[in-house]
Amino acid sequence: MLKVYGDIQSGNCYKVKLLLSFLDIEHEWLHVNILDGESQTHEFLKKNPNGKIPTVEFTDGRFLSESNAILTYFAEDTHYSSSDKFGRAKIAQWLFFEQYSHEPCIAVARFIQFYLGMPIERKAEYEALQISGNKALALINDQLSVTPYLVGEQISIADIALYAYTHVAHQGGFELALYPSIEAWCLRIKTSPGYIAMA
Ligand SMILES: N[C@@H](CCC(=O)N[C@@H](CS)C(=O)NCC(=O)O)C(=O)O
C-alpha cells in the first residue's frame, strides 16, 4: 500500500492527507516526530535525503517528497488539476507562491507561537512575519473576492496547498476575520465531500 510519512499537525503534511482523502486514495499514514529527530535518522534519510516530511513511498519502492510535488502527482488527470495549459500554470503559480511567500511566514509564525510558546528571542522575527504573512493573506483574499477558488470556479490543489496553513493561521497570530473572502473559502473547502480535519 502507498505509505505517507508525515505529521498531521504540519500543514505541509496535512495538505497531502487532504488531497488523498478528497480523491479517496487508500494509504498508510506513518507518523514521524520531527521534534524527536525522526526525520534525521539514517533510515529516514534513505527515503528523503533532505530529511523532511511529507515523504511518500510508492508500492514499487520509489519515493517522492516536497508537498506540492506530491499534490501535483496525485492531482494529475483529476479535477484538482486543470485540463488547460494556462490553468495548470496558474495552479503552479499559487503552489510556488505558497512555498515562497506564504508558508515561510504563516507556518513559521505558527511554529513560534503555537509550538515554541513565543520565546522572547524569536519575538522580533515573529513580528516581522506578521507583516509578510498578512501581505500573503491579503493577496489570497483579493483573488477570492473575484473567484470562489484560487484558479476560478473549481477547487484545485492550489486551494488545498494554501488552505493547509491558512485555516490555522490564527495559531500564528493572524486575524482571519479581517479576510472575509478567505473565511468563506475555508467554509467551502470544509464542507466539500471527503474533507478531513487537521486534528
Ligand atoms: N518544502 C517542503 C517543506 C517540508 C518541511 O519543511 N517539513 C518540515 C515539517 S512541516 C520538516 O520535515 N521539518 C523537519 C526538519 O527540517 O528537520 C515541503 O513542502 O514538503
mmCIF file with all atom_site columns, C-alpha atoms and ligand atoms in Angstrom:
data_model
loop_
_atom_site.group_PDB
_atom_site.id
_atom_site.type_symbol
_atom_site.label_atom_id
_atom_site.label_alt_id
_atom_site.label_comp_id
_atom_site.label_asym_id
_atom_site.label_entity_id
_atom_site.label_seq_id
_atom_site.pdbx_PDB_ins_code
_atom_site.Cartn_x
_atom_site.Cartn_y
_atom_site.Cartn_z
_atom_site.occupancy
_atom_site.B_iso_or_equiv
_atom_site.pdbx_formal_charge
_atom_site.auth_seq_id
_atom_site.auth_comp_id
_atom_site.auth_asym_id
_atom_site.auth_atom_id
_atom_site.pdbx_PDB_model_num
ATOM   1   C CA  . MET A 1 1   ? 0.000   0.000  0.000   1.00 0.00 ? 1   MET A CA  1
ATOM   2   C CA  . LEU A 1 2   ? 1.019   3.607  -0.576  1.00 0.00 ? 2   LEU A CA  1
ATOM   3   C CA  . LYS A 1 3   ? 2.801   4.968  2.505   1.00 0.00 ? 3   LYS A CA  1
ATOM   4   C CA  . VAL A 1 4   ? 2.887   8.590  3.641   1.00 0.00 ? 4   VAL A CA  1
ATOM   5   C CA  . TYR A 1 5   ? 5.452   9.685  6.226   1.00 0.00 ? 5   TYR A CA  1
ATOM   6   C CA  . GLY A 1 6   ? 4.177   12.777 7.986   1.00 0.00 ? 6   GLY A CA  1
ATOM   7   C CA  . ASP A 1 7   ? 2.735   14.599 10.948  1.00 0.00 ? 7   ASP A CA  1
ATOM   8   C CA  . ILE A 1 8   ? -0.897  15.643 10.532  1.00 0.00 ? 8   ILE A CA  1
ATOM   9   C CA  . GLN A 1 9   ? -0.332  18.872 12.526  1.00 0.00 ? 9   GLN A CA  1
ATOM   10  C CA  . SER A 1 10  ? 2.123   20.040 9.860   1.00 0.00 ? 10  SER A CA  1
ATOM   11  C CA  . GLY A 1 11  ? 0.308   21.925 7.100   1.00 0.00 ? 11  GLY A CA  1
ATOM   12  C CA  . ASN A 1 12  ? 2.740   20.558 4.518   1.00 0.00 ? 12  ASN A CA  1
ATOM   13  C CA  . CYS A 1 13  ? 1.762   17.015 5.519   1.00 0.00 ? 13  CYS A CA  1
ATOM   14  C CA  . TYR A 1 14  ? -1.913  17.765 6.077   1.00 0.00 ? 14  TYR A CA  1
ATOM   15  C CA  . LYS A 1 15  ? -2.312  19.090 2.518   1.00 0.00 ? 15  LYS A CA  1
ATOM   16  C CA  . VAL A 1 16  ? -1.254  15.647 1.217   1.00 0.00 ? 16  VAL A CA  1
ATOM   17  C CA  . LYS A 1 17  ? -3.670  13.905 3.594   1.00 0.00 ? 17  LYS A CA  1
ATOM   18  C CA  . LEU A 1 18  ? -6.481  16.233 2.487   1.00 0.00 ? 18  LEU A CA  1
ATOM   19  C CA  . LEU A 1 19  ? -5.959  15.563 -1.239  1.00 0.00 ? 19  LEU A CA  1
ATOM   20  C CA  . LEU A 1 20  ? -5.713  11.789 -0.689  1.00 0.00 ? 20  LEU A CA  1
ATOM   21  C CA  . SER A 1 21  ? -8.936  11.996 1.295   1.00 0.00 ? 21  SER A CA  1
ATOM   22  C CA  . PHE A 1 22  ? -10.721 14.040 -1.386  1.00 0.00 ? 22  PHE A CA  1
ATOM   23  C CA  . LEU A 1 23  ? -9.548  11.523 -4.007  1.00 0.00 ? 23  LEU A CA  1
ATOM   24  C CA  . ASP A 1 24  ? -10.340 8.555  -1.756  1.00 0.00 ? 24  ASP A CA  1
ATOM   25  C CA  . ILE A 1 25  ? -6.861  7.080  -2.229  1.00 0.00 ? 25  ILE A CA  1
ATOM   26  C CA  . GLU A 1 26  ? -6.057  4.366  0.278   1.00 0.00 ? 26  GLU A CA  1
ATOM   27  C CA  . HIS A 1 27  ? -2.777  4.838  2.111   1.00 0.00 ? 27  HIS A CA  1
ATOM   28  C CA  . GLU A 1 28  ? -0.914  4.077  5.302   1.00 0.00 ? 28  GLU A CA  1
ATOM   29  C CA  . TRP A 1 29  ? -0.026  7.143  7.385   1.00 0.00 ? 29  TRP A CA  1
ATOM   30  C CA  . LEU A 1 30  ? 3.245   6.758  9.279   1.00 0.00 ? 30  LEU A CA  1
ATOM   31  C CA  . HIS A 1 31  ? 3.771   9.396  11.945  1.00 0.00 ? 31  HIS A CA  1
ATOM   32  C CA  . VAL A 1 32  ? 7.237   10.986 12.028  1.00 0.00 ? 32  VAL A CA  1
ATOM   33  C CA  . ASN A 1 33  ? 8.120   13.016 15.114  1.00 0.00 ? 33  ASN A CA  1
ATOM   34  C CA  . ILE A 1 34  ? 10.418  15.732 13.776  1.00 0.00 ? 34  ILE A CA  1
ATOM   35  C CA  . LEU A 1 35  ? 10.953  17.271 17.225  1.00 0.00 ? 35  LEU A CA  1
ATOM   36  C CA  . ASP A 1 36  ? 12.443  13.927 18.333  1.00 0.00 ? 36  ASP A CA  1
ATOM   37  C CA  . GLY A 1 37  ? 14.733  13.882 15.285  1.00 0.00 ? 37  GLY A CA  1
ATOM   38  C CA  . GLU A 1 38  ? 12.917  11.069 13.487  1.00 0.00 ? 38  GLU A CA  1
ATOM   39  C CA  . SER A 1 39  ? 13.286  12.834 10.120  1.00 0.00 ? 39  SER A CA  1
ATOM   40  C CA  . GLN A 1 40  ? 17.066  12.899 10.530  1.00 0.00 ? 40  GLN A CA  1
ATOM   41  C CA  . THR A 1 41  ? 17.745  9.214  11.191  1.00 0.00 ? 41  THR A CA  1
ATOM   42  C CA  . HIS A 1 42  ? 19.901  7.198  8.790   1.00 0.00 ? 42  HIS A CA  1
ATOM   43  C CA  . GLU A 1 43  ? 16.822  5.144  7.913   1.00 0.00 ? 43  GLU A CA  1
ATOM   44  C CA  . PHE A 1 44  ? 14.655  8.185  7.121   1.00 0.00 ? 44  PHE A CA  1
ATOM   45  C CA  . LEU A 1 45  ? 17.387  9.957  5.137   1.00 0.00 ? 45  LEU A CA  1
ATOM   46  C CA  . LYS A 1 46  ? 17.392  6.978  2.763   1.00 0.00 ? 46  LYS A CA  1
ATOM   47  C CA  . LYS A 1 47  ? 13.747  7.837  1.990   1.00 0.00 ? 47  LYS A CA  1
ATOM   48  C CA  . ASN A 1 48  ? 14.317  11.607 1.712   1.00 0.00 ? 48  ASN A CA  1
ATOM   49  C CA  . PRO A 1 49  ? 17.942  12.793 1.848   1.00 0.00 ? 49  PRO A CA  1
ATOM   50  C CA  . ASN A 1 50  ? 16.613  16.271 2.694   1.00 0.00 ? 50  ASN A CA  1
ATOM   51  C CA  . GLY A 1 51  ? 15.213  14.906 5.968   1.00 0.00 ? 51  GLY A CA  1
ATOM   52  C CA  . LYS A 1 52  ? 11.770  16.429 5.645   1.00 0.00 ? 52  LYS A CA  1
ATOM   53  C CA  . ILE A 1 53  ? 8.155   15.347 5.768   1.00 0.00 ? 53  ILE A CA  1
ATOM   54  C CA  . PRO A 1 54  ? 5.891   14.760 3.960   1.00 0.00 ? 54  PRO A CA  1
ATOM   55  C CA  . THR A 1 55  ? 7.516   11.947 2.013   1.00 0.00 ? 55  THR A CA  1
ATOM   56  C CA  . VAL A 1 56  ? 5.589   9.369  0.058   1.00 0.00 ? 56  VAL A CA  1
ATOM   57  C CA  . GLU A 1 57  ? 6.670   5.787  -0.610  1.00 0.00 ? 57  GLU A CA  1
ATOM   58  C CA  . PHE A 1 58  ? 5.062   4.088  -3.574  1.00 0.00 ? 58  PHE A CA  1
ATOM   59  C CA  . THR A 1 59  ? 4.439   0.342  -3.645  1.00 0.00 ? 59  THR A CA  1
ATOM   60  C CA  . ASP A 1 60  ? 7.309   -0.132 -6.124  1.00 0.00 ? 60  ASP A CA  1
ATOM   61  C CA  . GLY A 1 61  ? 9.771   1.400  -3.625  1.00 0.00 ? 61  GLY A CA  1
ATOM   62  C CA  . ARG A 1 62  ? 10.081  4.854  -5.204  1.00 0.00 ? 62  ARG A CA  1
ATOM   63  C CA  . PHE A 1 63  ? 9.887   7.948  -3.009  1.00 0.00 ? 63  PHE A CA  1
ATOM   64  C CA  . LEU A 1 64  ? 8.536   11.444 -3.593  1.00 0.00 ? 64  LEU A CA  1
ATOM   65  C CA  . SER A 1 65  ? 8.979   14.459 -1.324  1.00 0.00 ? 65  SER A CA  1
ATOM   66  C CA  . GLU A 1 66  ? 8.083   18.179 -1.415  1.00 0.00 ? 66  GLU A CA  1
ATOM   67  C CA  . SER A 1 67  ? 4.417   18.582 -0.559  1.00 0.00 ? 67  SER A CA  1
ATOM   68  C CA  . ASN A 1 68  ? 3.426   20.492 -3.666  1.00 0.00 ? 68  ASN A CA  1
ATOM   69  C CA  . ALA A 1 69  ? 5.201   17.989 -5.955  1.00 0.00 ? 69  ALA A CA  1
ATOM   70  C CA  . ILE A 1 70  ? 3.206   15.251 -4.203  1.00 0.00 ? 70  ILE A CA  1
ATOM   71  C CA  . LEU A 1 71  ? -0.042  17.197 -4.722  1.00 0.00 ? 71  LEU A CA  1
ATOM   72  C CA  . THR A 1 72  ? 0.826   17.715 -8.397  1.00 0.00 ? 72  THR A CA  1
ATOM   73  C CA  . TYR A 1 73  ? 1.478   13.997 -8.851  1.00 0.00 ? 73  TYR A CA  1
ATOM   74  C CA  . PHE A 1 74  ? -1.813  12.831 -7.353  1.00 0.00 ? 74  PHE A CA  1
ATOM   75  C CA  . ALA A 1 75  ? -3.892  15.609 -8.913  1.00 0.00 ? 75  ALA A CA  1
ATOM   76  C CA  . GLU A 1 76  ? -2.853  14.789 -12.478 1.00 0.00 ? 76  GLU A CA  1
ATOM   77  C CA  . ASP A 1 77  ? -5.857  13.845 -14.619 1.00 0.00 ? 77  ASP A CA  1
ATOM   78  C CA  . THR A 1 78  ? -8.284  14.675 -11.816 1.00 0.00 ? 78  THR A CA  1
ATOM   79  C CA  . HIS A 1 79  ? -10.433 17.766 -11.362 1.00 0.00 ? 79  HIS A CA  1
ATOM   80  C CA  . TYR A 1 80  ? -7.935  19.021 -8.735  1.00 0.00 ? 80  TYR A CA  1
ATOM   81  C CA  . SER A 1 81  ? -5.679  19.922 -11.673 1.00 0.00 ? 81  SER A CA  1
ATOM   82  C CA  . SER A 1 82  ? -6.674  21.642 -14.910 1.00 0.00 ? 82  SER A CA  1
ATOM   83  C CA  . SER A 1 83  ? -7.089  20.248 -18.399 1.00 0.00 ? 83  SER A CA  1
ATOM   84  C CA  . ASP A 1 84  ? -5.928  23.615 -19.710 1.00 0.00 ? 84  ASP A CA  1
ATOM   85  C CA  . LYS A 1 85  ? -2.231  24.540 -20.043 1.00 0.00 ? 85  LYS A CA  1
ATOM   86  C CA  . PHE A 1 86  ? -2.717  28.049 -18.641 1.00 0.00 ? 86  PHE A CA  1
ATOM   87  C CA  . GLY A 1 87  ? -4.884  26.682 -15.820 1.00 0.00 ? 87  GLY A CA  1
ATOM   88  C CA  . ARG A 1 88  ? -2.070  24.293 -14.816 1.00 0.00 ? 88  ARG A CA  1
ATOM   89  C CA  . ALA A 1 89  ? 0.420   27.159 -14.899 1.00 0.00 ? 89  ALA A CA  1
ATOM   90  C CA  . LYS A 1 90  ? -1.860  29.295 -12.698 1.00 0.00 ? 90  LYS A CA  1
ATOM   91  C CA  . ILE A 1 91  ? -2.072  26.416 -10.220 1.00 0.00 ? 91  ILE A CA  1
ATOM   92  C CA  . ALA A 1 92  ? 1.745   26.207 -10.256 1.00 0.00 ? 92  ALA A CA  1
ATOM   93  C CA  . GLN A 1 93  ? 1.907   29.983 -9.681  1.00 0.00 ? 93  GLN A CA  1
ATOM   94  C CA  . TRP A 1 94  ? -0.065  29.560 -6.433  1.00 0.00 ? 94  TRP A CA  1
ATOM   95  C CA  . LEU A 1 95  ? 1.960   26.495 -5.399  1.00 0.00 ? 95  LEU A CA  1
ATOM   96  C CA  . PHE A 1 96  ? 5.223   28.438 -5.740  1.00 0.00 ? 96  PHE A CA  1
ATOM   97  C CA  . PHE A 1 97  ? 3.654   31.441 -4.001  1.00 0.00 ? 97  PHE A CA  1
ATOM   98  C CA  . GLU A 1 98  ? 2.644   29.163 -1.143  1.00 0.00 ? 98  GLU A CA  1
ATOM   99  C CA  . GLN A 1 99  ? 6.182   27.873 -0.627  1.00 0.00 ? 99  GLN A CA  1
ATOM   100 C CA  . TYR A 1 100 ? 7.954   31.203 -1.026  1.00 0.00 ? 100 TYR A CA  1
ATOM   101 C CA  . SER A 1 101 ? 5.602   33.927 0.215   1.00 0.00 ? 101 SER A CA  1
ATOM   102 C CA  . HIS A 1 102 ? 3.040   32.225 2.438   1.00 0.00 ? 102 HIS A CA  1
ATOM   103 C CA  . GLU A 1 103 ? 4.302   29.099 4.237   1.00 0.00 ? 103 GLU A CA  1
ATOM   104 C CA  . PRO A 1 104 ? 7.594   30.694 5.383   1.00 0.00 ? 104 PRO A CA  1
ATOM   105 C CA  . CYS A 1 105 ? 5.546   33.428 7.114   1.00 0.00 ? 105 CYS A CA  1
ATOM   106 C CA  . ILE A 1 106 ? 2.351   31.762 8.345   1.00 0.00 ? 106 ILE A CA  1
ATOM   107 C CA  . ALA A 1 107 ? 3.854   28.379 9.236   1.00 0.00 ? 107 ALA A CA  1
ATOM   108 C CA  . VAL A 1 108 ? 6.877   29.837 10.978  1.00 0.00 ? 108 VAL A CA  1
ATOM   109 C CA  . ALA A 1 109 ? 4.795   32.348 12.989  1.00 0.00 ? 109 ALA A CA  1
ATOM   110 C CA  . ARG A 1 110 ? 2.534   29.448 13.971  1.00 0.00 ? 110 ARG A CA  1
ATOM   111 C CA  . PHE A 1 111 ? 5.553   27.360 14.971  1.00 0.00 ? 111 PHE A CA  1
ATOM   112 C CA  . ILE A 1 112 ? 6.934   30.183 17.138  1.00 0.00 ? 112 ILE A CA  1
ATOM   113 C CA  . GLN A 1 113 ? 3.603   30.889 18.859  1.00 0.00 ? 113 GLN A CA  1
ATOM   114 C CA  . PHE A 1 114 ? 1.874   27.510 18.947  1.00 0.00 ? 114 PHE A CA  1
ATOM   115 C CA  . TYR A 1 115 ? 4.759   25.068 19.300  1.00 0.00 ? 115 TYR A CA  1
ATOM   116 C CA  . LEU A 1 116 ? 7.518   27.068 20.958  1.00 0.00 ? 116 LEU A CA  1
ATOM   117 C CA  . GLY A 1 117 ? 5.234   29.241 23.124  1.00 0.00 ? 117 GLY A CA  1
ATOM   118 C CA  . MET A 1 118 ? 6.719   32.512 21.840  1.00 0.00 ? 118 MET A CA  1
ATOM   119 C CA  . PRO A 1 119 ? 10.279  32.528 23.190  1.00 0.00 ? 119 PRO A CA  1
ATOM   120 C CA  . ILE A 1 120 ? 11.474  36.096 23.714  1.00 0.00 ? 120 ILE A CA  1
ATOM   121 C CA  . GLU A 1 121 ? 14.482  35.654 21.400  1.00 0.00 ? 121 GLU A CA  1
ATOM   122 C CA  . ARG A 1 122 ? 12.127  34.967 18.464  1.00 0.00 ? 122 ARG A CA  1
ATOM   123 C CA  . LYS A 1 123 ? 9.680   37.816 19.162  1.00 0.00 ? 123 LYS A CA  1
ATOM   124 C CA  . ALA A 1 124 ? 11.226  40.228 16.609  1.00 0.00 ? 124 ALA A CA  1
ATOM   125 C CA  . GLU A 1 125 ? 11.177  37.549 13.914  1.00 0.00 ? 125 GLU A CA  1
ATOM   126 C CA  . TYR A 1 126 ? 7.542   36.779 14.818  1.00 0.00 ? 126 TYR A CA  1
ATOM   127 C CA  . GLU A 1 127 ? 6.570   40.454 14.490  1.00 0.00 ? 127 GLU A CA  1
ATOM   128 C CA  . ALA A 1 128 ? 8.230   40.687 11.060  1.00 0.00 ? 128 ALA A CA  1
ATOM   129 C CA  . LEU A 1 129 ? 6.368   37.547 9.966   1.00 0.00 ? 129 LEU A CA  1
ATOM   130 C CA  . GLN A 1 130 ? 3.066   39.209 10.875  1.00 0.00 ? 130 GLN A CA  1
ATOM   131 C CA  . ILE A 1 131 ? 3.745   41.808 8.172   1.00 0.00 ? 131 ILE A CA  1
ATOM   132 C CA  . SER A 1 132 ? 4.745   39.387 5.418   1.00 0.00 ? 132 SER A CA  1
ATOM   133 C CA  . GLY A 1 133 ? 2.049   36.885 6.454   1.00 0.00 ? 133 GLY A CA  1
ATOM   134 C CA  . ASN A 1 134 ? -0.691  39.500 6.311   1.00 0.00 ? 134 ASN A CA  1
ATOM   135 C CA  . LYS A 1 135 ? 0.534   40.557 2.885   1.00 0.00 ? 135 LYS A CA  1
ATOM   136 C CA  . ALA A 1 136 ? 0.175   36.966 1.663   1.00 0.00 ? 136 ALA A CA  1
ATOM   137 C CA  . LEU A 1 137 ? -3.290  36.649 3.215   1.00 0.00 ? 137 LEU A CA  1
ATOM   138 C CA  . ALA A 1 138 ? -4.402  39.917 1.594   1.00 0.00 ? 138 ALA A CA  1
ATOM   139 C CA  . LEU A 1 139 ? -3.322  38.620 -1.825  1.00 0.00 ? 139 LEU A CA  1
ATOM   140 C CA  . ILE A 1 140 ? -5.292  35.419 -1.346  1.00 0.00 ? 140 ILE A CA  1
ATOM   141 C CA  . ASN A 1 141 ? -8.297  37.357 -0.094  1.00 0.00 ? 141 ASN A CA  1
ATOM   142 C CA  . ASP A 1 142 ? -8.168  39.654 -3.152  1.00 0.00 ? 142 ASP A CA  1
ATOM   143 C CA  . GLN A 1 143 ? -8.262  36.704 -5.542  1.00 0.00 ? 143 GLN A CA  1
ATOM   144 C CA  . LEU A 1 144 ? -11.041 35.012 -3.580  1.00 0.00 ? 144 LEU A CA  1
ATOM   145 C CA  . SER A 1 145 ? -13.169 38.107 -3.725  1.00 0.00 ? 145 SER A CA  1
ATOM   146 C CA  . VAL A 1 146 ? -13.161 37.691 -7.528  1.00 0.00 ? 146 VAL A CA  1
ATOM   147 C CA  . THR A 1 147 ? -13.393 33.883 -7.909  1.00 0.00 ? 147 THR A CA  1
ATOM   148 C CA  . PRO A 1 148 ? -14.691 31.235 -5.458  1.00 0.00 ? 148 PRO A CA  1
ATOM   149 C CA  . TYR A 1 149 ? -11.436 29.269 -5.709  1.00 0.00 ? 149 TYR A CA  1
ATOM   150 C CA  . LEU A 1 150 ? -7.908  30.470 -6.408  1.00 0.00 ? 150 LEU A CA  1
ATOM   151 C CA  . VAL A 1 151 ? -7.935  29.345 -10.021 1.00 0.00 ? 151 VAL A CA  1
ATOM   152 C CA  . GLY A 1 152 ? -11.529 30.028 -10.973 1.00 0.00 ? 152 GLY A CA  1
ATOM   153 C CA  . GLU A 1 153 ? -14.770 28.191 -10.343 1.00 0.00 ? 153 GLU A CA  1
ATOM   154 C CA  . GLN A 1 154 ? -13.317 24.833 -9.439  1.00 0.00 ? 154 GLN A CA  1
ATOM   155 C CA  . ILE A 1 155 ? -11.330 23.698 -6.381  1.00 0.00 ? 155 ILE A CA  1
ATOM   156 C CA  . SER A 1 156 ? -7.757  22.663 -7.247  1.00 0.00 ? 156 SER A CA  1
ATOM   157 C CA  . ILE A 1 157 ? -4.536  21.728 -5.481  1.00 0.00 ? 157 ILE A CA  1
ATOM   158 C CA  . ALA A 1 158 ? -3.787  25.472 -5.328  1.00 0.00 ? 158 ALA A CA  1
ATOM   159 C CA  . ASP A 1 159 ? -6.631  25.744 -2.801  1.00 0.00 ? 159 ASP A CA  1
ATOM   160 C CA  . ILE A 1 160 ? -5.572  22.626 -0.913  1.00 0.00 ? 160 ILE A CA  1
ATOM   161 C CA  . ALA A 1 161 ? -1.952  23.835 -0.641  1.00 0.00 ? 161 ALA A CA  1
ATOM   162 C CA  . LEU A 1 162 ? -2.947  27.285 0.594   1.00 0.00 ? 162 LEU A CA  1
ATOM   163 C CA  . TYR A 1 163 ? -5.771  26.119 2.814   1.00 0.00 ? 163 TYR A CA  1
ATOM   164 C CA  . ALA A 1 164 ? -3.404  23.936 4.875   1.00 0.00 ? 164 ALA A CA  1
ATOM   165 C CA  . TYR A 1 165 ? -1.664  26.725 6.795   1.00 0.00 ? 165 TYR A CA  1
ATOM   166 C CA  . THR A 1 166 ? -4.261  29.454 6.162   1.00 0.00 ? 166 THR A CA  1
ATOM   167 C CA  . HIS A 1 167 ? -7.080  27.764 8.094   1.00 0.00 ? 167 HIS A CA  1
ATOM   168 C CA  . VAL A 1 168 ? -4.865  27.529 11.197  1.00 0.00 ? 168 VAL A CA  1
ATOM   169 C CA  . ALA A 1 169 ? -3.245  30.952 10.712  1.00 0.00 ? 169 ALA A CA  1
ATOM   170 C CA  . HIS A 1 170 ? -4.878  32.179 13.948  1.00 0.00 ? 170 HIS A CA  1
ATOM   171 C CA  . GLN A 1 171 ? -2.445  29.843 15.754  1.00 0.00 ? 171 GLN A CA  1
ATOM   172 C CA  . GLY A 1 172 ? 0.276   32.113 14.364  1.00 0.00 ? 172 GLY A CA  1
ATOM   173 C CA  . GLY A 1 173 ? -1.422  35.308 15.479  1.00 0.00 ? 173 GLY A CA  1
ATOM   174 C CA  . PHE A 1 174 ? -3.225  36.146 12.229  1.00 0.00 ? 174 PHE A CA  1
ATOM   175 C CA  . GLU A 1 175 ? -6.763  37.503 12.389  1.00 0.00 ? 175 GLU A CA  1
ATOM   176 C CA  . LEU A 1 176 ? -8.767  35.708 9.691   1.00 0.00 ? 176 LEU A CA  1
ATOM   177 C CA  . ALA A 1 177 ? -11.853 37.835 10.409  1.00 0.00 ? 177 ALA A CA  1
ATOM   178 C CA  . LEU A 1 178 ? -10.009 40.613 8.532   1.00 0.00 ? 178 LEU A CA  1
ATOM   179 C CA  . TYR A 1 179 ? -10.272 38.474 5.400   1.00 0.00 ? 179 TYR A CA  1
ATOM   180 C CA  . PRO A 1 180 ? -13.959 37.656 4.749   1.00 0.00 ? 180 PRO A CA  1
ATOM   181 C CA  . SER A 1 181 ? -13.335 36.049 1.352   1.00 0.00 ? 181 SER A CA  1
ATOM   182 C CA  . ILE A 1 182 ? -10.799 33.702 2.947   1.00 0.00 ? 182 ILE A CA  1
ATOM   183 C CA  . GLU A 1 183 ? -13.293 32.785 5.663   1.00 0.00 ? 183 GLU A CA  1
ATOM   184 C CA  . ALA A 1 184 ? -15.980 31.987 3.069   1.00 0.00 ? 184 ALA A CA  1
ATOM   185 C CA  . TRP A 1 185 ? -13.459 29.912 1.047   1.00 0.00 ? 185 TRP A CA  1
ATOM   186 C CA  . CYS A 1 186 ? -12.416 27.973 4.173   1.00 0.00 ? 186 CYS A CA  1
ATOM   187 C CA  . LEU A 1 187 ? -16.057 27.119 4.762   1.00 0.00 ? 187 LEU A CA  1
ATOM   188 C CA  . ARG A 1 188 ? -16.473 25.971 1.139   1.00 0.00 ? 188 ARG A CA  1
ATOM   189 C CA  . ILE A 1 189 ? -13.465 23.663 1.485   1.00 0.00 ? 189 ILE A CA  1
ATOM   190 C CA  . LYS A 1 190 ? -14.515 22.384 4.929   1.00 0.00 ? 190 LYS A CA  1
ATOM   191 C CA  . THR A 1 191 ? -17.920 21.392 3.621   1.00 0.00 ? 191 THR A CA  1
ATOM   192 C CA  . SER A 1 192 ? -16.605 19.666 0.473   1.00 0.00 ? 192 SER A CA  1
ATOM   193 C CA  . PRO A 1 193 ? -17.276 15.899 0.253   1.00 0.00 ? 193 PRO A CA  1
ATOM   194 C CA  . GLY A 1 194 ? -14.296 13.895 1.524   1.00 0.00 ? 194 GLY A CA  1
ATOM   195 C CA  . TYR A 1 195 ? -12.954 16.696 3.722   1.00 0.00 ? 195 TYR A CA  1
ATOM   196 C CA  . ILE A 1 196 ? -10.817 15.587 6.628   1.00 0.00 ? 196 ILE A CA  1
ATOM   197 C CA  . ALA A 1 197 ? -9.818  17.865 9.514   1.00 0.00 ? 197 ALA A CA  1
ATOM   198 C CA  . MET A 1 198 ? -6.230  18.510 10.592  1.00 0.00 ? 198 MET A CA  1
ATOM   199 C CA  . ALA A 1 199 ? -6.794  17.172 14.098  1.00 0.00 ? 199 ALA A CA  1
HETATM 200 N N1  . LIG B 2 .   ? 9.213   22.398 1.078   1.00 0.00 ? 1   LIG B N1  1
HETATM 201 C C1  . LIG B 2 .   ? 8.909   21.251 1.883   1.00 0.00 ? 1   LIG B C1  1
HETATM 202 C C2  . LIG B 2 .   ? 8.960   21.636 3.326   1.00 0.00 ? 1   LIG B C2  1
HETATM 203 C C3  . LIG B 2 .   ? 8.877   20.421 4.204   1.00 0.00 ? 1   LIG B C3  1
HETATM 204 C C4  . LIG B 2 .   ? 9.178   20.761 5.643   1.00 0.00 ? 1   LIG B C4  1
HETATM 205 O O1  . LIG B 2 .   ? 9.816   21.792 5.972   1.00 0.00 ? 1   LIG B O1  1
HETATM 206 N N2  . LIG B 2 .   ? 8.762   19.881 6.524   1.00 0.00 ? 1   LIG B N2  1
HETATM 207 C C5  . LIG B 2 .   ? 9.001   20.081 7.921   1.00 0.00 ? 1   LIG B C5  1
HETATM 208 C C6  . LIG B 2 .   ? 7.719   19.820 8.676   1.00 0.00 ? 1   LIG B C6  1
HETATM 209 S S1  . LIG B 2 .   ? 6.491   20.990 8.223   1.00 0.00 ? 1   LIG B S1  1
HETATM 210 C C7  . LIG B 2 .   ? 10.069  19.094 8.355   1.00 0.00 ? 1   LIG B C7  1
HETATM 211 O O2  . LIG B 2 .   ? 10.093  17.982 7.920   1.00 0.00 ? 1   LIG B O2  1
HETATM 212 N N3  . LIG B 2 .   ? 10.994  19.540 9.209   1.00 0.00 ? 1   LIG B N3  1
HETATM 213 C C8  . LIG B 2 .   ? 11.973  18.663 9.765   1.00 0.00 ? 1   LIG B C8  1
HETATM 214 C C9  . LIG B 2 .   ? 13.346  19.151 9.562   1.00 0.00 ? 1   LIG B C9  1
HETATM 215 O O3  . LIG B 2 .   ? 13.552  20.151 8.844   1.00 0.00 ? 1   LIG B O3  1
HETATM 216 O O4  . LIG B 2 .   ? 14.224  18.525 10.127  1.00 0.00 ? 1   LIG B O4  1
HETATM 217 C C10 . LIG B 2 .   ? 7.534   20.693 1.527   1.00 0.00 ? 1   LIG B C10 1
HETATM 218 O O5  . LIG B 2 .   ? 6.695   21.462 1.071   1.00 0.00 ? 1   LIG B O5  1
HETATM 219 O O6  . LIG B 2 .   ? 7.312   19.478 1.696   1.00 0.00 ? 1   LIG B O6  1
#
